[in-house]
Coordinates of C-alpha atoms in Angstrom, one line a residue:
M11 CA 12.8 -21.8 4.0
D12 CA 13.3 -18.3 2.6
L13 CA 10.8 -15.5 3.2
I14 CA 9.2 -15.6 -0.3
T15 CA 8.7 -19.4 -0.3
S16 CA 7.3 -19.2 3.2
A17 CA 4.8 -16.6 2.1
V18 CA 3.7 -18.7 -0.9
V19 CA 3.3 -21.9 1.1
A20 CA 1.4 -20.1 3.9
A21 CA -0.9 -18.4 1.4
I22 CA -1.7 -21.7 -0.4
E23 CA -2.4 -23.3 2.9
H24 CA -5.0 -20.6 3.4
G25 CA -6.7 -21.4 0.1
A26 CA -4.8 -19.3 -2.4
P27 CA -5.2 -18.7 -5.2
R28 CA -8.9 -19.5 -5.6
H29 CA -10.3 -20.1 -2.1
A30 CA -8.4 -17.6 0.1
P31 CA -9.9 -14.6 1.9
Q32 CA -9.9 -11.5 -0.4
A33 CA -7.0 -9.8 1.4
V34 CA -4.9 -12.9 1.1
A35 CA -5.7 -13.5 -2.5
S36 CA -5.0 -9.8 -3.4
H37 CA -1.5 -9.9 -1.7
Y38 CA -0.8 -13.3 -3.2
E39 CA -1.4 -12.0 -6.7
R40 CA 0.7 -8.9 -5.9
L41 CA 3.6 -11.2 -5.0
K42 CA 3.3 -13.1 -8.2
L43 CA 3.2 -9.9 -10.2
A44 CA 6.4 -8.8 -8.5
I45 CA 8.0 -12.1 -9.4
A46 CA 6.7 -11.9 -13.0
K47 CA 9.2 -9.1 -14.0
F48 CA 12.2 -11.5 -13.7
D49 CA 13.7 -13.2 -16.8
S50 CA 13.2 -16.6 -15.1
A51 CA 9.6 -15.8 -14.1
A52 CA 8.1 -18.7 -16.2
A53 CA 10.1 -21.3 -14.2
I54 CA 9.4 -19.7 -10.9
L55 CA 5.6 -19.4 -11.6
A56 CA 5.6 -23.0 -12.7
A57 CA 7.2 -24.0 -9.4
I58 CA 4.5 -22.0 -7.6
A59 CA 1.8 -23.8 -9.7
A60 CA 3.3 -27.1 -8.7
L61 CA 3.1 -26.1 -5.0
E62 CA -0.5 -25.0 -5.4
A63 CA -1.2 -28.6 -6.4
E64 CA 0.9 -30.2 -3.6
P65 CA 1.7 -27.5 -1.0
A66 CA 3.0 -30.0 1.6
S67 CA 5.8 -31.4 -0.6
P68 CA 9.3 -30.5 0.8
Q69 CA 10.8 -31.3 -2.6
L70 CA 8.6 -28.7 -4.3
Q71 CA 9.3 -26.2 -1.6
L72 CA 13.0 -26.6 -2.1
A73 CA 12.6 -26.4 -5.9
L74 CA 10.8 -23.1 -5.5
S75 CA 13.5 -21.7 -3.2
A76 CA 16.2 -22.8 -5.6
A77 CA 14.4 -21.2 -8.6
L78 CA 14.1 -17.9 -6.6
S79 CA 17.7 -18.0 -5.5
A80 CA 18.9 -18.7 -9.1
A81 CA 17.0 -15.6 -10.4
K82 CA 18.2 -13.5 -7.4
V83 CA 14.6 -12.7 -6.5
P84 CA 15.4 -12.6 -2.7
D85 CA 17.7 -9.6 -3.5
D86 CA 14.7 -7.6 -4.9
M87 CA 13.2 -5.2 -2.3
E88 CA 9.8 -4.9 -4.1
T89 CA 9.3 -8.7 -4.0
L90 CA 10.4 -8.9 -0.4
F91 CA 7.9 -6.2 0.5
A92 CA 5.2 -8.1 -1.3
A93 CA 6.1 -11.3 0.5
Q94 CA 6.2 -9.5 3.9
G95 CA 2.9 -7.9 3.2
L96 CA 1.3 -11.3 2.4
L97 CA 2.7 -12.8 5.7
D98 CA 1.4 -9.8 7.7
V99 CA -2.1 -10.3 6.3
L100 CA -1.9 -14.1 7.0
Q101 CA -0.9 -13.4 10.7
R102 CA -3.9 -11.2 11.3
P103 CA -7.3 -12.6 12.3
F104 CA -9.8 -12.4 9.4
P105 CA -12.9 -10.4 10.1
Q106 CA -16.0 -12.7 10.4
A107 CA -18.6 -10.1 11.3
P108 CA -21.7 -10.7 9.2
E109 CA -22.3 -7.0 8.8
V110 CA -19.2 -6.7 6.6
E111 CA -20.6 -9.4 4.2
A112 CA -24.1 -7.9 4.3
A113 CA -22.9 -4.4 3.5
P114 CA -22.9 -3.3 -0.2
A115 CA -19.4 -4.1 -1.4
P116 CA -17.6 -1.8 -3.8
A117 CA -15.4 -3.2 -6.6
D118 CA -12.3 -5.0 -5.5
K119 CA -9.7 -2.5 -4.4
S120 CA -6.9 -4.4 -6.1
T121 CA -7.6 -7.0 -8.9
V122 CA -5.5 -8.4 -11.6
V123 CA -6.6 -7.9 -15.3
S124 CA -4.5 -9.7 -17.8
N125 CA -1.0 -8.2 -17.6
Y126 CA -1.7 -5.4 -15.2
A127 CA -3.2 -4.9 -11.8
V128 CA -6.1 -2.5 -11.0
V129 CA -6.0 -0.5 -7.7
K130 CA -9.1 1.3 -6.5
V131 CA -8.6 4.7 -4.9
Y132 CA -11.1 7.2 -3.5
F133 CA -11.1 10.9 -3.8
A134 CA -12.5 14.2 -2.5
T135 CA -11.9 17.3 -4.5
D136 CA -12.8 21.0 -4.7
R137 CA -11.7 21.2 -8.3
Q138 CA -14.3 22.3 -10.9
R139 CA -15.9 19.3 -12.6
D140 CA -16.0 19.1 -16.4
V141 CA -19.0 16.9 -17.1
G142 CA -18.6 14.7 -20.1
K143 CA -14.8 14.9 -20.3
P144 CA -12.7 11.7 -20.2
P145 CA -11.4 10.5 -16.8
A146 CA -8.0 12.3 -17.1
Q147 CA -9.8 15.6 -17.7
R148 CA -12.8 15.1 -15.4
F149 CA -11.6 17.8 -13.0
S150 CA -9.8 20.9 -14.0
G151 CA -7.4 23.3 -12.3
E152 CA -10.1 25.8 -11.5
R153 CA -11.9 26.2 -8.2
N154 CA -15.4 24.6 -7.8
I155 CA -17.5 27.6 -7.0
M156 CA -20.6 26.8 -9.1
S157 CA -21.9 23.8 -7.2
G158 CA -25.1 24.2 -5.1
N159 CA -24.1 21.3 -2.9
G160 CA -20.8 22.9 -1.7
P161 CA -17.4 22.8 -3.2
L162 CA -16.6 19.1 -2.7
A163 CA -17.1 16.3 -5.1
Y164 CA -16.5 12.6 -4.1
G165 CA -15.8 9.4 -6.0
S166 CA -13.4 6.7 -6.8
C167 CA -10.8 5.9 -9.5
D168 CA -9.4 2.7 -11.0
I169 CA -5.6 2.9 -11.5
S170 CA -3.6 0.4 -13.6
I171 CA -0.3 -0.9 -12.4
P172 CA 1.7 -2.8 -15.1
R173 CA 3.0 -6.3 -14.5
D174 CA 6.6 -5.2 -14.8
H175 CA 6.1 -2.1 -12.6
R176 CA 9.2 -1.0 -10.7
M177 CA 8.7 0.1 -7.1
G178 CA 8.6 3.8 -6.8
Q179 CA 8.1 4.5 -10.5
L180 CA 5.1 6.3 -12.0
E181 CA 5.4 4.7 -15.5
S182 CA 4.2 7.0 -18.3
P183 CA 4.4 7.1 -22.1
S184 CA 7.7 8.2 -23.4
L185 CA 8.4 9.8 -26.8
W186 CA 11.9 8.4 -26.6
R187 CA 10.4 4.9 -26.6
L188 CA 7.9 6.0 -29.3
E189 CA 5.0 5.6 -26.9
F190 CA 2.2 8.0 -27.9
R191 CA -0.7 6.9 -25.7
D192 CA -1.3 5.3 -22.3
D193 CA -1.1 1.5 -22.2
P194 CA -2.2 -0.1 -18.9
A195 CA 0.2 -3.0 -19.6
K196 CA 3.1 -0.6 -19.6
H197 CA 2.0 2.5 -17.7
V198 CA 0.3 3.7 -14.5
V199 CA -3.0 4.9 -16.0
L200 CA -6.1 6.5 -14.6
L201 CA -8.7 4.1 -16.1
S202 CA -11.8 5.6 -14.6
A203 CA -13.1 8.4 -12.4
E204 CA -16.6 7.9 -11.1
V205 CA -18.4 10.6 -9.1
Q206 CA -20.6 9.6 -6.2
D207 CA -22.8 11.5 -3.7
R208 CA -21.4 11.9 -0.2
D209 CA -23.5 9.2 1.4
N210 CA -22.6 6.5 -1.2
F211 CA -18.9 7.6 -1.1
F212 CA -18.7 7.1 2.7
A213 CA -20.7 3.9 2.6
A214 CA -18.2 2.4 0.1
L215 CA -15.3 3.6 2.2
K216 CA -16.8 2.2 5.4
T217 CA -17.2 -1.2 3.8
Q218 CA -13.6 -1.3 2.5
I219 CA -12.2 -0.1 5.8
R220 CA -14.2 -2.6 7.8
A221 CA -12.8 -5.4 5.6
A222 CA -9.2 -4.3 6.2
A223 CA -7.4 -6.2 9.0
G224 CA -6.3 -3.0 10.7
K225 CA -9.3 -0.9 9.6
S226 CA -6.8 1.4 8.0
A227 CA -6.9 4.3 5.5
F228 CA -4.4 6.8 4.2
I229 CA -5.2 10.2 2.8
F230 CA -2.7 11.8 0.3
I231 CA -2.6 15.6 -0.2
H232 CA -0.6 16.4 -3.3
G233 CA 1.6 19.4 -3.9
Y234 CA 2.1 22.2 -6.5
N235 CA 2.0 21.6 -10.2
V236 CA -0.1 18.4 -10.0
T237 CA -3.2 17.6 -12.0
F238 CA -6.1 15.5 -10.7
E239 CA -5.0 12.7 -13.0
D240 CA -1.5 12.6 -11.6
A241 CA -2.7 12.8 -8.0
A242 CA -4.9 9.8 -8.7
R243 CA -2.0 7.9 -10.4
R244 CA 0.4 8.7 -7.6
T245 CA -2.1 7.5 -5.0
G246 CA -2.6 4.2 -6.8
Q247 CA 1.2 3.7 -7.2
M248 CA 1.8 4.4 -3.5
A249 CA -0.9 2.1 -2.3
Y250 CA 0.4 -0.7 -4.5
D251 CA 4.0 -0.2 -3.6
L252 CA 3.3 0.0 0.1
G253 CA 1.1 -3.1 -0.1
F254 CA -1.5 -1.0 1.8
D255 CA -4.3 -3.1 3.3
G256 CA -7.0 -0.5 3.7
A257 CA -8.6 2.4 1.8
P258 CA -6.3 4.7 -0.2
V259 CA -7.8 8.2 -0.5
F260 CA -6.5 11.4 -2.0
Y261 CA -7.7 15.0 -1.6
S262 CA -7.1 17.0 -4.8
W263 CA -7.1 20.8 -4.5
P264 CA -7.2 22.9 -7.7
S265 CA -3.5 23.0 -8.6
R266 CA -3.2 24.2 -12.1
G267 CA -0.7 21.5 -13.0
D268 CA 1.5 24.1 -14.6
V269 CA 5.1 25.0 -13.6
A270 CA 4.4 28.7 -14.3
S271 CA 1.3 28.8 -12.0
Y272 CA 3.1 28.7 -8.6
T273 CA 1.5 31.8 -7.2
I274 CA -2.0 30.7 -8.4
D275 CA -1.4 27.4 -6.7
E276 CA -0.4 29.2 -3.5
N277 CA -3.7 31.1 -3.5
N278 CA -5.6 27.9 -4.3
I279 CA -4.2 25.8 -1.5
E280 CA -5.1 28.6 0.9
W281 CA -8.6 28.7 -0.5
S282 CA -8.9 24.9 -0.2
T283 CA -7.7 24.6 3.4
P284 CA -11.1 25.1 5.0
H285 CA -12.6 22.5 2.7
L286 CA -9.8 20.0 3.5
T287 CA -10.3 20.6 7.2
A288 CA -14.0 19.9 6.9
F289 CA -13.3 16.8 4.8
L290 CA -10.9 15.4 7.4
A291 CA -13.4 15.9 10.2
D292 CA -16.1 14.3 8.1
F293 CA -13.8 11.4 7.2
L294 CA -12.7 10.8 10.8
A295 CA -16.3 10.9 12.1
S296 CA -17.9 8.9 9.3
T297 CA -15.7 6.0 8.4
E298 CA -14.9 4.1 11.6
A299 CA -11.2 3.9 10.6
A300 CA -9.0 2.9 13.5
Q301 CA -5.7 3.7 11.7
V302 CA -5.5 6.9 9.6
Y303 CA -2.3 8.0 7.9
L304 CA -2.0 11.5 6.4
V305 CA 0.6 12.0 3.8
G306 CA 1.3 15.5 2.4
H307 CA 3.7 16.6 -0.3
S308 CA 5.2 20.0 -1.1
M309 CA 2.7 22.8 -1.0
G310 CA -0.1 20.5 -0.1
N311 CA 1.5 20.3 3.4
R312 CA 0.4 23.9 4.0
G313 CA -3.2 22.8 3.9
L314 CA -2.6 19.5 5.7
A315 CA -0.7 21.0 8.6
R316 CA -3.2 23.8 9.2
A317 CA -6.1 21.5 8.9
V318 CA -4.8 19.0 11.4
A319 CA -3.8 21.9 13.8
D320 CA -7.3 23.2 13.6
L321 CA -8.8 19.8 14.3
L322 CA -6.5 19.2 17.2
A323 CA -7.6 22.5 18.7
A324 CA -11.3 22.3 18.0
Q325 CA -12.0 18.6 18.0
P326 CA -9.1 16.9 19.9
Q327 CA -10.9 13.5 20.4
L328 CA -11.7 13.3 16.8
A329 CA -8.2 14.3 15.8
Q330 CA -6.7 11.5 18.0
K331 CA -7.9 9.0 15.4
I332 CA -5.1 10.2 13.2
T333 CA -2.3 7.7 13.5
E334 CA 0.5 9.3 11.5
I335 CA 1.2 12.7 9.9
I336 CA 3.9 12.5 7.2
L337 CA 5.1 15.7 5.7
S338 CA 7.3 15.2 2.7
A339 CA 9.3 18.1 1.2
P340 CA 7.0 20.6 2.9
D341 CA 7.0 24.0 1.1
I342 CA 6.3 25.9 4.3
D343 CA 8.2 28.8 5.7
A344 CA 10.6 27.1 8.2
A345 CA 10.3 29.7 10.9
I346 CA 6.5 29.7 10.7
F347 CA 6.5 25.9 10.9
K348 CA 8.9 25.8 13.9
H349 CA 7.2 28.5 16.0
T350 CA 3.5 28.2 15.0
I351 CA 2.6 25.0 13.2
A352 CA 4.8 22.5 15.0
P353 CA 3.7 23.5 18.5
A354 CA 0.0 23.3 17.3
L355 CA 0.7 19.7 16.2
A356 CA 2.3 18.7 19.5
Q357 CA -0.9 17.0 20.7
A358 CA -0.9 14.6 17.7
R359 CA -1.1 10.9 18.6
N360 CA 2.5 10.2 17.4
P361 CA 5.4 12.4 16.5
V362 CA 5.2 14.0 13.1
T363 CA 7.5 12.6 10.4
L364 CA 9.2 15.2 8.1
Y365 CA 11.2 14.2 5.1
A366 CA 13.7 16.9 4.0
S367 CA 16.4 17.3 1.3
S368 CA 19.3 19.6 0.5
Q369 CA 19.0 18.8 -3.2
D370 CA 15.4 19.7 -3.7
L371 CA 15.4 22.1 -6.6
A372 CA 11.7 23.0 -6.2
L373 CA 12.2 24.0 -2.6
A374 CA 15.3 25.9 -3.6
A375 CA 13.3 27.9 -6.1
S376 CA 10.6 28.5 -3.5
K377 CA 13.3 29.8 -1.1
V378 CA 14.3 32.3 -3.7
V379 CA 10.8 33.4 -4.3
H380 CA 9.9 33.9 -0.6
G381 CA 13.3 34.9 0.6
Y382 CA 13.3 32.4 3.5
P383 CA 14.2 28.7 4.1
R384 CA 11.5 26.1 3.7
A385 CA 10.6 23.4 6.3
G386 CA 11.7 20.8 3.7
D387 CA 15.3 22.1 3.4
S388 CA 18.0 20.1 5.0
G389 CA 21.8 20.7 5.2
A390 CA 22.8 23.6 7.5
G391 CA 19.1 24.7 7.8
M392 CA 17.8 21.3 8.9
L393 CA 14.6 21.8 10.9
I394 CA 14.8 20.1 14.3
V395 CA 11.7 20.6 16.4
A396 CA 10.3 18.8 19.4
G397 CA 7.6 16.3 18.4
V398 CA 8.9 16.0 14.8
E399 CA 11.1 13.2 13.6
T400 CA 13.1 14.8 10.8
I401 CA 14.6 12.5 8.1
D402 CA 17.3 13.8 5.7
A403 CA 16.3 12.3 2.3
T404 CA 19.1 14.0 0.5
G405 CA 20.5 11.7 -2.2
V406 CA 17.6 9.2 -2.4
D407 CA 15.8 10.8 -5.4
T408 CA 16.8 10.6 -9.0
S409 CA 14.0 12.7 -10.5
F410 CA 14.9 16.0 -12.3
M411 CA 13.4 18.3 -9.7
K412 CA 14.5 16.2 -6.7
H413 CA 11.1 16.9 -5.3
S414 CA 9.2 13.6 -5.3
Y415 CA 11.5 11.4 -3.2
F416 CA 8.6 10.5 -0.9
A417 CA 7.3 8.2 -3.6
E418 CA 10.0 7.9 -6.2
K419 CA 12.9 6.2 -4.5
R420 CA 13.0 2.8 -2.9
S421 CA 14.7 3.8 0.3
A422 CA 12.1 6.5 1.1
L423 CA 9.2 4.2 0.3
S424 CA 10.7 1.4 2.3
D425 CA 11.0 3.8 5.3
M426 CA 7.3 4.7 4.9
F427 CA 6.5 1.0 4.5
Y428 CA 7.9 0.2 8.0
L429 CA 6.5 3.4 9.5
I430 CA 2.9 2.6 8.3
R431 CA 3.0 -1.2 8.4
N432 CA 4.7 -1.6 11.8
Q433 CA 4.1 1.8 13.3
A434 CA 7.8 1.9 13.9
R435 CA 9.4 5.1 15.1
A436 CA 12.6 6.5 13.6
D437 CA 14.8 4.6 16.1
Q438 CA 13.2 1.3 15.1
R439 CA 13.7 1.7 11.4
F440 CA 16.7 1.4 9.1
L441 CA 18.0 4.9 9.8
D442 CA 21.1 6.4 11.3
P443 CA 20.8 9.1 14.0
V444 CA 22.7 12.3 13.7
D445 CA 23.2 14.4 16.8
T446 CA 23.7 18.1 16.6
P447 CA 23.6 21.0 19.2
A448 CA 20.0 21.6 18.1
G449 CA 19.0 18.0 18.6
R450 CA 18.7 14.7 16.7
Y451 CA 17.7 14.0 13.1
W452 CA 17.9 10.9 11.0
T453 CA 19.5 9.8 7.7
F454 CA 19.1 6.7 5.5
K455 CA 21.7 4.0 6.1
P456 CA 24.2 3.8 3.3

C-alpha cells in the first residue's frame, strides 16, 4: 500500500473525518486539500469517500491506490508531506489530560471553510497600532512609543490558504490575471487580526501548545521591507506547508515595508531587539512549550541572534528550551557573526542552521551599502563556523530578489520540514556534504 493510501486508511480507522481527534482531523483535511488540486481530484476523493464507508475493503484500498497512481499524486511533494504529517500525528499518543479539555479553547488553528483552509497564527508586535483600521492595516511601520502598557501588543490572526495552494507560494492578487482584490479561494489572505491582552494571549497559546503532540511552537521573525500583513501571511503559509502541529507565532518589528527604507529598518530592528528579547523570555517561561523553533529571515536575524545570545548568557536554563535556531539569509556582517555572535550561540541546545546563497540580490545590495560580506553570502565567502550547520541554498529560489528561499522553494521548505519534524541534523537529511579547508558545509542534492 502506498504512503498516501496508508495515511488515509489509518486516519479513517481513527475516526476520520467526523470522529477523529482534532489533530488527526486537521491533517486529514489538509491531505484532501492537497489532493484536490489535481485534475482527477473528483475520482480520487470519491475513492476516499468509498473507503470512509468501508475502510477494511482491500478492493477499495487498491482502487484508491490506482486512482492516485494514475493522477501521479505520489510524485507530488506537497501531498507526500501532508500524508507523512498525518501518519506522524497518528503514531503519537493523543493527550488525554482533562486539564486540556477543561481549559478555554481558542478557535481551531486550522479549519476548512468551503474552498480554502484557515490557519490561526499568533503575534507579538511593537508596531504602532491603528485602531479602527482593517486587519491588513491594523499595525503600521511606525514604532509603538505611545502605549502606557509597554511597546508590545499581542493577538492572533486568521490566514486563508486556497484549496489549490502550491507549496512554498504566497499567492497574491495579480494585475496580469486581472485580479484586483484578495480572494481567499485564490490567495493567501489575512482575514482577521484580533488584539488580546497579555494574559489572554498566553492562555490561548498554552492551550494550543498543550494540545499539540510535541507541545511545539515556532516563532518567525521577519526581515526588511515586510509589512505586518505580509509577516502574518508568511507565517500562515509556512505553518500550513510544514504541516506544523503546534502554535505558529510571529514577532513583527516596525519594518516600513518599503524598499527605500533600508536604513530606517536597520534602526528599527535595533530599537526592537530588547523588546524581542523580553518577549522570547516571557514566551519560554509562560507557555510550557517543550519544543521551540526560532526562524529568522534577513535583517530580522540581527534581532533574533542577539536576543538568543543575551538569553543564553543571562538565563541559560530558560534558553535551553529553544530546540532549533534557523537563520535564513542573515543580513549580518559576516565577521561580526563569526567572531562575536556565533561564539555566543555556542551554548544553544542544537547547532544553529544557517541558509546562505550566492544569488541573493538583497544581500548583495547590503554588501555594497556596508562594504563587507554578509553572513548569508555563499560562494567563496561561505561562512563556516563551529556550532553552525551552513547550507548553500544557491539555485533553489525563483523569486526576483532571490531572498525568500527559506519559504518560497520546495527544496528549502522540505529541508526545514525534516529539520523540524524529525529534528534531523544536516547529515541525516537530503543534503550533500562539501568539505573545504575551512570545514564542511552542505548543499541540496540535485
